[in-house]
């Protein structure tokens, strides 16, 4: 229906016309070509200089203002080329007979990352990535010198995934910073990083990170294969990648996890998962993922096991409420009144006296207005958002009850449902639950509890059929893996979590061999 | 294929929405019946349903309107009568929350069988309400009295019966399951608790009843109705009711008194009681042994006794044993001679222990029951004396 | 081979257990108690013993051709024409079972919870998710079973534990009041419903990844499922008494109505009842899967998925046909169905074994 | 009832036939069509209130002797 009708190469062939074209010998022509290709963009700086002991060689330094660090260019390129060469050791004098490039590279350019470029494609790409380009008259090649340095948000505290205990730093929009943040946590040589460039126009850097020896090679291969299959003009956020590589589109459940916390990524890498970092977004993807991962917060592993277990159980309960709360209320009050204790039934009936809508419509109205409030407060500046939520909850809620549109019990149900849905650490999973909630409400309104159970069966069937990069989504519950139960419904003490998830890291599953801490021998005799 | 699956899902969901909602009934479409009373008028049944006025019952508002209302209709069958109520009531009578079912004595004398079938067949009803008999009155009167403490009279009737059965013992809580299993059993006849109105019925029907202290009219449980199969044949008094509950092992706690040797009385709070009924067979003749083990605390002393001595306690225990034995025996005698039917389930006891002999005995069990020798053995244990040991009466010199 | 999936031995055991519990948890106590009265627990024990024996025979049949499903091995053993006929009869049996179980579910939900809702609507919804499950394949069915099992066990335990204060052991007396014959009569349904119907598992033997452990897993599953059934039968008798058990349509539902903890946790029977729709769902799903798979194998089709929707339609159409009234249906289920089960659950495997051995003997002697 | 029935049949055809057709699975298509036809005919017959033979009656007729024998024997 929505598939691209012409998946051929008609439009994709136009763009890379320049990639293979070589540079010319003429410097002016080259510069002209750059100006033409980039449409005389004003942020491209072309600085023509003359180098050599007798200033006999014409050269040009080209860089993108704002992306390249102009101070470094002055210090490490211009200074070297313009001053140092003139004062250089006569042995290294630049004469036109020698390969000047080699000489420059070996003796003069005091920069770390220098690459030869001979074709226009790579040249423009590295220019637009922030590198400085050095071209010389008479040579059909140039240098791309790593001078990237742009204004960056810097590593700050995460705003979407906050914790009480644990590291506060979050990823930034810069890929390099992000990989560095991970490397800082895992200093093992087996932590491998592979980079790809995806997006015909945006040419976004996408990095795959994993720990060789722990990760299952099949998964890495699969990740590569799926990334290579992508043919798109641009990648602006990791969400693009997520949608293009996940296993199943027709599912409300996310089969790829994303986070902006380096510690979560590090923990996932240690479990044998693969991280996909995309330049330009702090959201890092993790594959493969199972349903249970959305219930595990980073904090679970920093707090003591008993606290974590209780909180995790609380999370399951709140997901249950969030998914089924209004549905159960509708089913019980419109189909199964015999389930209510007499006194409660009388109270609820008294509240509903005069409410003009059926319970289902009542619930639907409340749920929809809650979703509107939630979305509105999300988009507004923080200060206004608070007042909106006060207006929404207090004023509208109590006014609706006073006016007799809504029964008070329904307000309570919707409120507790709404709050429960925020308990999940993963926002996208919370959204899934919200969507399914409406489905369950519909089923409850037409078939009561029977409808709910049918809905639950359908959801479980669907969950069981999902896979994330070949790993069953419901593992380790189904297929049931006894050893992996230590971190599923409960979080066992650290010393008991001795192995990695069986389904994800197929080889090398032993994780630790520590023994439970023993009590010191009491020698005081007291 | 996947998209087709999605299409199918959407289709199913649409189907559900379009076709669903057969059974849906909103809370404010229900007339919640909490009590049902069945009377006989001629050949027809007169059914009264006490329906809650939710707004009046639940806290906040409350005002001029009575918390309940009573719908009445007459029909050839009970279901017809119930449905006929919709000609009066704006809402359908909802039966799942019945707390009490009152049968009139005249109906009970004719047989309650037909009234019970509906209650057990109708899927809407549950089995957790109590069934009582209106003693020497019509059943509908019982649902007309307004009550205090608990605004809904039927709920009050329910909790009154439950509390009195727990604390005082002459009444017994019978729900539908129990009644039916006793009706079909070959070795047992059912009993039901009786209910009557005390005071001025007329005032009881108006709100005035709850405005004065004490209420001019109220409802009180008293006595047990004895049934031969499904027909009422007589009544047991409160004390006999207590004996019945002793034999039925139904005593949660009760109070009884013994006469002290030197006059005066001493009352005992029974806190635990366990009864074992055993049957034995001697030359084809069944015998019954009833063993009661009670634990009782001293509740009230109105005589001179030195409770600090173990001998006194033993003596009181003996007295209590004999007293209880006496009234249990008396009750059994009365039932054997007056009603001539087995309400205690002795037949069941024999059936369980001697299935072969029972096959012969069951044909005229009730005749056998009249002459069955019953041996009652009661043992009391008095572990505690309450907050004080000897009564201050001891030290109060006159 | 339409399916190329494998399930683990644990999943197999879980499936066996769920199917054993199946619809029996709802109707078995009533049907068996009708004949055996208070001795129905003995019938249950006899049923379990015979059931274990039957399962042993099933696994023997399964070992004859470990890579073939029942429909295929029937053709292998009986030859093409007679084999096809027997296979068709077997498929007729599975299909009729699906129809009957769907009808049962509809009746249950309609009569205890939603009297005014047409049974057809309930059944259509039910068949929809059954088709969904079957289209997703055996692996997903097995995993779903693994997810549901803990829930079913949990709610079962809740029911039993909460009812235990109401148990009256006198209700079991007198033992063998009318001799052994009614007990045997009662055990007939205890053998047939939960255990003989397991013959369909012969259709999924080839898909178990450790074939050498099938017998152990099968016996384990049957034992656990059988214990659950015996417990529920016994609890029915202990709490409801034999008369009430035999009189109720769904004794387990009446049991759930009895649950009450301190006047606040009560009236939960609808919740508990829905848990049993899970076991029935698993049973119907597996039967439906097996019917489609068997039909596809008989016709040598490439896959069974295209059959599911037409078969589902047929199923919906036939459910009202087979049961003009609940009395007729209950009579068929309690009086004739056990023999229907026994034909395919006992006679067919024994016949297969006999013919196989005769043929191999014959072959050996001719060689 | 009738229109709903035909609607469902149409949906089933729309879901299943195109992929089968595309893959040229002749035999599968035949099996599918026959089953669907059978179901549709039965459904229509039912909607038009024709009497459909009850398969359980066949089961009864086969097993009645056995059942009666058992009843006598186990009385």
mmCIF file of C-alpha atoms in Angstrom, chain C residues 71-283:
data_model
loop_
_atom_site.group_PDB
_atom_site.id
_atom_site.type_symbol
_atom_site.label_atom_id
_atom_site.label_comp_id
_atom_site.label_asym_id
_atom_site.label_seq_id
_atom_site.Cartn_x
_atom_site.Cartn_y
_atom_site.Cartn_z
ATOM 1 C CA UNK C 71 -1.575 -39.325 9.782
ATOM 2 C CA UNK C 72 1.589 -40.212 7.890
ATOM 3 C CA UNK C 73 2.376 -43.299 9.894
ATOM 4 C CA UNK C 74 -1.211 -44.536 9.581
ATOM 5 C CA UNK C 75 -0.722 -44.489 5.843
ATOM 6 C CA UNK C 76 2.668 -46.097 6.206
ATOM 7 C CA UNK C 77 1.271 -48.944 8.298
ATOM 8 C CA UNK C 78 -2.159 -49.494 6.824
ATOM 9 C CA UNK C 79 -1.237 -48.884 3.247
ATOM 10 C CA UNK C 80 -2.508 -46.195 0.989
ATOM 11 C CA UNK C 81 -6.229 -46.797 0.681
ATOM 12 C CA UNK C 82 -7.134 -48.129 4.066
ATOM 13 C CA UNK C 83 -4.649 -45.713 5.608
ATOM 14 C CA UNK C 84 -6.322 -42.762 3.952
ATOM 15 C CA UNK C 85 -9.670 -43.950 5.212
ATOM 16 C CA UNK C 86 -8.430 -44.344 8.784
ATOM 17 C CA UNK C 87 -6.710 -40.969 8.601
ATOM 18 C CA UNK C 88 -9.910 -39.366 7.437
ATOM 19 C CA UNK C 89 -11.772 -40.968 10.311
ATOM 20 C CA UNK C 90 -9.155 -39.690 12.703
ATOM 21 C CA UNK C 91 -9.408 -36.194 11.261
ATOM 22 C CA UNK C 92 -13.188 -36.397 11.530
ATOM 23 C CA UNK C 93 -12.709 -37.225 15.196
ATOM 24 C CA UNK C 94 -10.338 -34.299 15.801
ATOM 25 C CA UNK C 95 -12.618 -31.920 13.959
ATOM 26 C CA UNK C 96 -15.659 -33.040 15.874
ATOM 27 C CA UNK C 97 -13.658 -32.581 19.084
ATOM 28 C CA UNK C 98 -12.821 -29.028 18.093
ATOM 29 C CA UNK C 99 -16.459 -28.324 17.356
ATOM 30 C CA UNK C 100 -17.594 -29.884 20.617
ATOM 31 C CA UNK C 101 -15.007 -28.034 22.690
ATOM 32 C CA UNK C 102 -15.809 -24.731 21.050
ATOM 33 C CA UNK C 103 -19.449 -25.358 21.742
ATOM 34 C CA UNK C 104 -18.582 -26.196 25.342
ATOM 35 C CA UNK C 105 -16.692 -22.943 25.776
ATOM 36 C CA UNK C 106 -19.535 -20.962 24.312
ATOM 37 C CA UNK C 107 -22.056 -22.713 26.516
ATOM 38 C CA UNK C 108 -19.949 -22.173 29.592
ATOM 39 C CA UNK C 109 -19.396 -18.486 29.051
ATOM 40 C CA UNK C 110 -22.986 -17.923 28.020
ATOM 41 C CA UNK C 111 -24.625 -19.815 30.800
ATOM 42 C CA UNK C 112 -22.554 -18.599 33.711
ATOM 43 C CA UNK C 113 -21.658 -15.063 32.737
ATOM 44 C CA UNK C 114 -23.458 -13.574 29.802
ATOM 45 C CA UNK C 115 -26.882 -15.063 29.395
ATOM 46 C CA UNK C 116 -28.144 -12.610 26.852
ATOM 47 C CA UNK C 117 -25.126 -12.672 24.562
ATOM 48 C CA UNK C 118 -25.589 -15.059 21.647
ATOM 49 C CA UNK C 119 -23.330 -18.077 21.957
ATOM 50 C CA UNK C 120 -22.321 -17.551 18.349
ATOM 51 C CA UNK C 121 -20.717 -14.220 19.126
ATOM 52 C CA UNK C 122 -18.722 -15.740 21.960
ATOM 53 C CA UNK C 123 -17.651 -18.579 19.709
ATOM 54 C CA UNK C 124 -16.668 -16.354 16.813
ATOM 55 C CA UNK C 125 -14.407 -14.344 19.059
ATOM 56 C CA UNK C 126 -12.961 -17.537 20.463
ATOM 57 C CA UNK C 127 -12.380 -19.096 17.066
ATOM 58 C CA UNK C 128 -10.724 -15.891 15.888
ATOM 59 C CA UNK C 129 -7.953 -16.145 18.438
ATOM 60 C CA UNK C 130 -7.700 -19.882 17.891
ATOM 61 C CA UNK C 131 -7.113 -19.240 14.193
ATOM 62 C CA UNK C 132 -4.633 -16.528 15.075
ATOM 63 C CA UNK C 133 -2.739 -18.940 17.308
ATOM 64 C CA UNK C 134 -2.751 -21.744 14.765
ATOM 65 C CA UNK C 135 -1.543 -19.481 11.997
ATOM 66 C CA UNK C 136 1.338 -18.395 14.185
ATOM 67 C CA UNK C 137 2.431 -21.986 14.420
ATOM 68 C CA UNK C 138 3.293 -24.685 16.902
ATOM 69 C CA UNK C 139 6.259 -22.848 18.393
ATOM 70 C CA UNK C 140 4.112 -19.908 19.380
ATOM 71 C CA UNK C 141 1.390 -22.177 20.745
ATOM 72 C CA UNK C 142 3.967 -23.955 22.871
ATOM 73 C CA UNK C 143 5.428 -20.687 24.148
ATOM 74 C CA UNK C 144 1.987 -19.362 24.956
ATOM 75 C CA UNK C 145 1.389 -22.512 26.928
ATOM 76 C CA UNK C 146 4.542 -21.807 28.891
ATOM 77 C CA UNK C 147 3.332 -18.310 29.691
ATOM 78 C CA UNK C 148 -0.123 -19.447 30.772
ATOM 79 C CA UNK C 149 0.859 -22.475 32.811
ATOM 80 C CA UNK C 150 2.105 -20.548 35.870
ATOM 81 C CA UNK C 151 -1.093 -18.508 35.865
ATOM 82 C CA UNK C 152 -3.299 -21.541 35.659
ATOM 83 C CA UNK C 153 -1.373 -23.272 38.432
ATOM 84 C CA UNK C 154 -1.452 -20.103 40.530
ATOM 85 C CA UNK C 155 -5.204 -19.668 40.259
ATOM 86 C CA UNK C 156 -5.771 -23.353 40.759
ATOM 87 C CA UNK C 157 -3.765 -23.270 43.980
ATOM 88 C CA UNK C 158 -5.599 -20.151 45.133
ATOM 89 C CA UNK C 159 -8.886 -21.926 44.581
ATOM 90 C CA UNK C 160 -7.815 -25.056 46.410
ATOM 91 C CA UNK C 161 -6.173 -23.245 49.310
ATOM 92 C CA UNK C 162 -9.040 -20.841 49.845
ATOM 93 C CA UNK C 163 -11.535 -23.660 49.775
ATOM 94 C CA UNK C 164 -9.626 -25.936 52.107
ATOM 95 C CA UNK C 165 -11.308 -24.565 55.275
ATOM 96 C CA UNK C 166 -14.666 -25.553 53.830
ATOM 97 C CA UNK C 167 -13.672 -29.119 53.091
ATOM 98 C CA UNK C 168 -15.691 -31.693 55.004
ATOM 99 C CA UNK C 169 -14.103 -35.066 54.914
ATOM 100 C CA UNK C 170 -17.317 -36.788 55.998
ATOM 101 C CA UNK C 171 -18.587 -36.124 52.518
ATOM 102 C CA UNK C 172 -16.233 -38.767 51.175
ATOM 103 C CA UNK C 173 -17.948 -41.393 53.315
ATOM 104 C CA UNK C 174 -19.219 -44.004 52.875
ATOM 105 C CA UNK C 175 -16.565 -45.390 50.575
ATOM 106 C CA UNK C 176 -17.838 -47.760 47.910
ATOM 107 C CA UNK C 177 -21.446 -47.419 49.052
ATOM 108 C CA UNK C 178 -22.798 -49.154 45.995
ATOM 109 C CA UNK C 179 -19.869 -51.382 45.247
ATOM 110 C CA UNK C 180 -17.210 -50.962 42.617
ATOM 111 C CA UNK C 181 -19.391 -50.884 39.517
ATOM 112 C CA UNK C 182 -20.535 -47.239 39.634
ATOM 113 C CA UNK C 183 -16.935 -46.281 40.305
ATOM 114 C CA UNK C 184 -15.830 -48.090 37.175
ATOM 115 C CA UNK C 185 -18.632 -46.481 35.258
ATOM 116 C CA UNK C 186 -17.487 -43.096 36.491
ATOM 117 C CA UNK C 187 -13.889 -43.888 35.668
ATOM 118 C CA UNK C 188 -14.869 -44.399 32.046
ATOM 119 C CA UNK C 189 -15.219 -40.671 31.546
ATOM 120 C CA UNK C 190 -12.167 -40.055 33.742
ATOM 121 C CA UNK C 191 -10.162 -42.216 31.368
ATOM 122 C CA UNK C 192 -11.618 -40.905 28.168
ATOM 123 C CA UNK C 193 -11.853 -37.137 28.534
ATOM 124 C CA UNK C 194 -8.491 -36.121 29.869
ATOM 125 C CA UNK C 195 -6.269 -38.978 28.787
ATOM 126 C CA UNK C 196 -7.580 -40.713 25.669
ATOM 127 C CA UNK C 197 -7.894 -37.398 23.925
ATOM 128 C CA UNK C 198 -4.122 -37.034 24.250
ATOM 129 C CA UNK C 199 -3.788 -39.345 21.267
ATOM 130 C CA UNK C 200 -3.567 -36.228 19.123
ATOM 131 C CA UNK C 201 -0.077 -35.646 20.488
ATOM 132 C CA UNK C 202 1.063 -38.389 18.145
ATOM 133 C CA UNK C 203 0.720 -35.725 15.498
ATOM 134 C CA UNK C 204 3.408 -33.525 17.013
ATOM 135 C CA UNK C 205 5.939 -36.146 18.115
ATOM 136 C CA UNK C 206 8.186 -35.424 15.114
ATOM 137 C CA UNK C 207 8.433 -31.781 16.124
ATOM 138 C CA UNK C 208 9.941 -32.411 19.539
ATOM 139 C CA UNK C 209 13.646 -31.686 19.558
ATOM 140 C CA UNK C 210 14.684 -34.530 21.845
ATOM 141 C CA UNK C 211 12.662 -37.517 20.640
ATOM 142 C CA UNK C 212 14.310 -39.924 23.051
ATOM 143 C CA UNK C 213 12.830 -38.021 25.996
ATOM 144 C CA UNK C 214 9.275 -37.869 24.697
ATOM 145 C CA UNK C 215 8.057 -40.762 26.806
ATOM 146 C CA UNK C 216 9.382 -39.248 30.010
ATOM 147 C CA UNK C 217 8.002 -35.805 29.226
ATOM 148 C CA UNK C 218 4.678 -37.232 28.176
ATOM 149 C CA UNK C 219 4.308 -39.270 31.358
ATOM 150 C CA UNK C 220 5.330 -36.303 33.499
ATOM 151 C CA UNK C 221 2.831 -34.003 31.857
ATOM 152 C CA UNK C 222 0.028 -36.519 32.177
ATOM 153 C CA UNK C 223 0.874 -37.227 35.791
ATOM 154 C CA UNK C 224 0.870 -33.554 36.742
ATOM 155 C CA UNK C 225 -2.270 -32.786 34.785
ATOM 156 C CA UNK C 226 -3.972 -35.875 36.207
ATOM 157 C CA UNK C 227 -3.077 -34.848 39.746
ATOM 158 C CA UNK C 228 -4.610 -31.438 39.163
ATOM 159 C CA UNK C 229 -7.789 -33.095 37.920
ATOM 160 C CA UNK C 230 -7.967 -35.534 40.817
ATOM 161 C CA UNK C 231 -7.486 -32.676 43.263
ATOM 162 C CA UNK C 232 -10.257 -30.648 41.681
ATOM 163 C CA UNK C 233 -12.578 -33.663 41.636
ATOM 164 C CA UNK C 234 -11.844 -34.396 45.280
ATOM 165 C CA UNK C 235 -12.273 -30.776 46.313
ATOM 166 C CA UNK C 236 -15.609 -30.679 44.502
ATOM 167 C CA UNK C 237 -16.790 -33.628 46.534
ATOM 168 C CA UNK C 238 -15.335 -32.332 49.787
ATOM 169 C CA UNK C 239 -16.853 -28.899 49.488
ATOM 170 C CA UNK C 240 -19.969 -29.349 47.406
ATOM 171 C CA UNK C 241 -20.827 -32.934 48.180
ATOM 172 C CA UNK C 242 -21.596 -35.581 45.560
ATOM 173 C CA UNK C 243 -25.181 -34.514 44.887
ATOM 174 C CA UNK C 244 -24.402 -30.904 44.231
ATOM 175 C CA UNK C 245 -21.361 -31.858 42.146
ATOM 176 C CA UNK C 246 -23.414 -34.131 39.947
ATOM 177 C CA UNK C 247 -26.244 -31.624 39.690
ATOM 178 C CA UNK C 248 -24.211 -28.565 38.678
ATOM 179 C CA UNK C 249 -23.349 -28.082 35.089
ATOM 180 C CA UNK C 250 -19.936 -26.720 35.994
ATOM 181 C CA UNK C 251 -18.986 -27.851 39.503
ATOM 182 C CA UNK C 252 -15.681 -26.014 39.392
ATOM 183 C CA UNK C 253 -17.566 -22.811 38.863
ATOM 184 C CA UNK C 254 -19.812 -23.560 41.819
ATOM 185 C CA UNK C 255 -16.624 -24.180 43.773
ATOM 186 C CA UNK C 256 -15.267 -20.791 42.822
ATOM 187 C CA UNK C 257 -18.493 -19.230 44.036
ATOM 188 C CA UNK C 258 -17.798 -20.659 47.441
ATOM 189 C CA UNK C 259 -14.513 -18.821 47.784
ATOM 190 C CA UNK C 260 -14.712 -16.254 50.515
ATOM 191 C CA UNK C 261 -12.022 -14.821 52.696
ATOM 192 C CA UNK C 262 -13.205 -12.633 55.517
ATOM 193 C CA UNK C 263 -16.041 -11.061 53.517
ATOM 194 C CA UNK C 264 -13.724 -8.976 51.373
ATOM 195 C CA UNK C 265 -12.220 -11.475 48.970
ATOM 196 C CA UNK C 266 -15.269 -13.122 47.536
ATOM 197 C CA UNK C 267 -17.417 -13.060 44.435
ATOM 198 C CA UNK C 268 -14.354 -13.741 42.360
ATOM 199 C CA UNK C 269 -15.703 -16.703 40.436
ATOM 200 C CA UNK C 270 -15.804 -14.819 37.158
ATOM 201 C CA UNK C 271 -12.077 -14.156 37.479
ATOM 202 C CA UNK C 272 -11.306 -17.759 38.314
ATOM 203 C CA UNK C 273 -13.628 -19.064 35.636
ATOM 204 C CA UNK C 274 -11.810 -17.131 32.989
ATOM 205 C CA UNK C 275 -8.620 -18.902 33.889
ATOM 206 C CA UNK C 276 -10.235 -22.089 32.658
ATOM 207 C CA UNK C 277 -10.994 -20.572 29.328
ATOM 208 C CA UNK C 278 -7.211 -20.519 29.033
ATOM 209 C CA UNK C 279 -6.891 -24.285 29.327
ATOM 210 C CA UNK C 280 -9.806 -24.848 26.982
ATOM 211 C CA UNK C 281 -8.264 -22.370 24.591
ATOM 212 C CA UNK C 282 -5.020 -24.355 24.598
ATOM 213 C CA UNK C 283 -6.900 -27.567 23.968
#
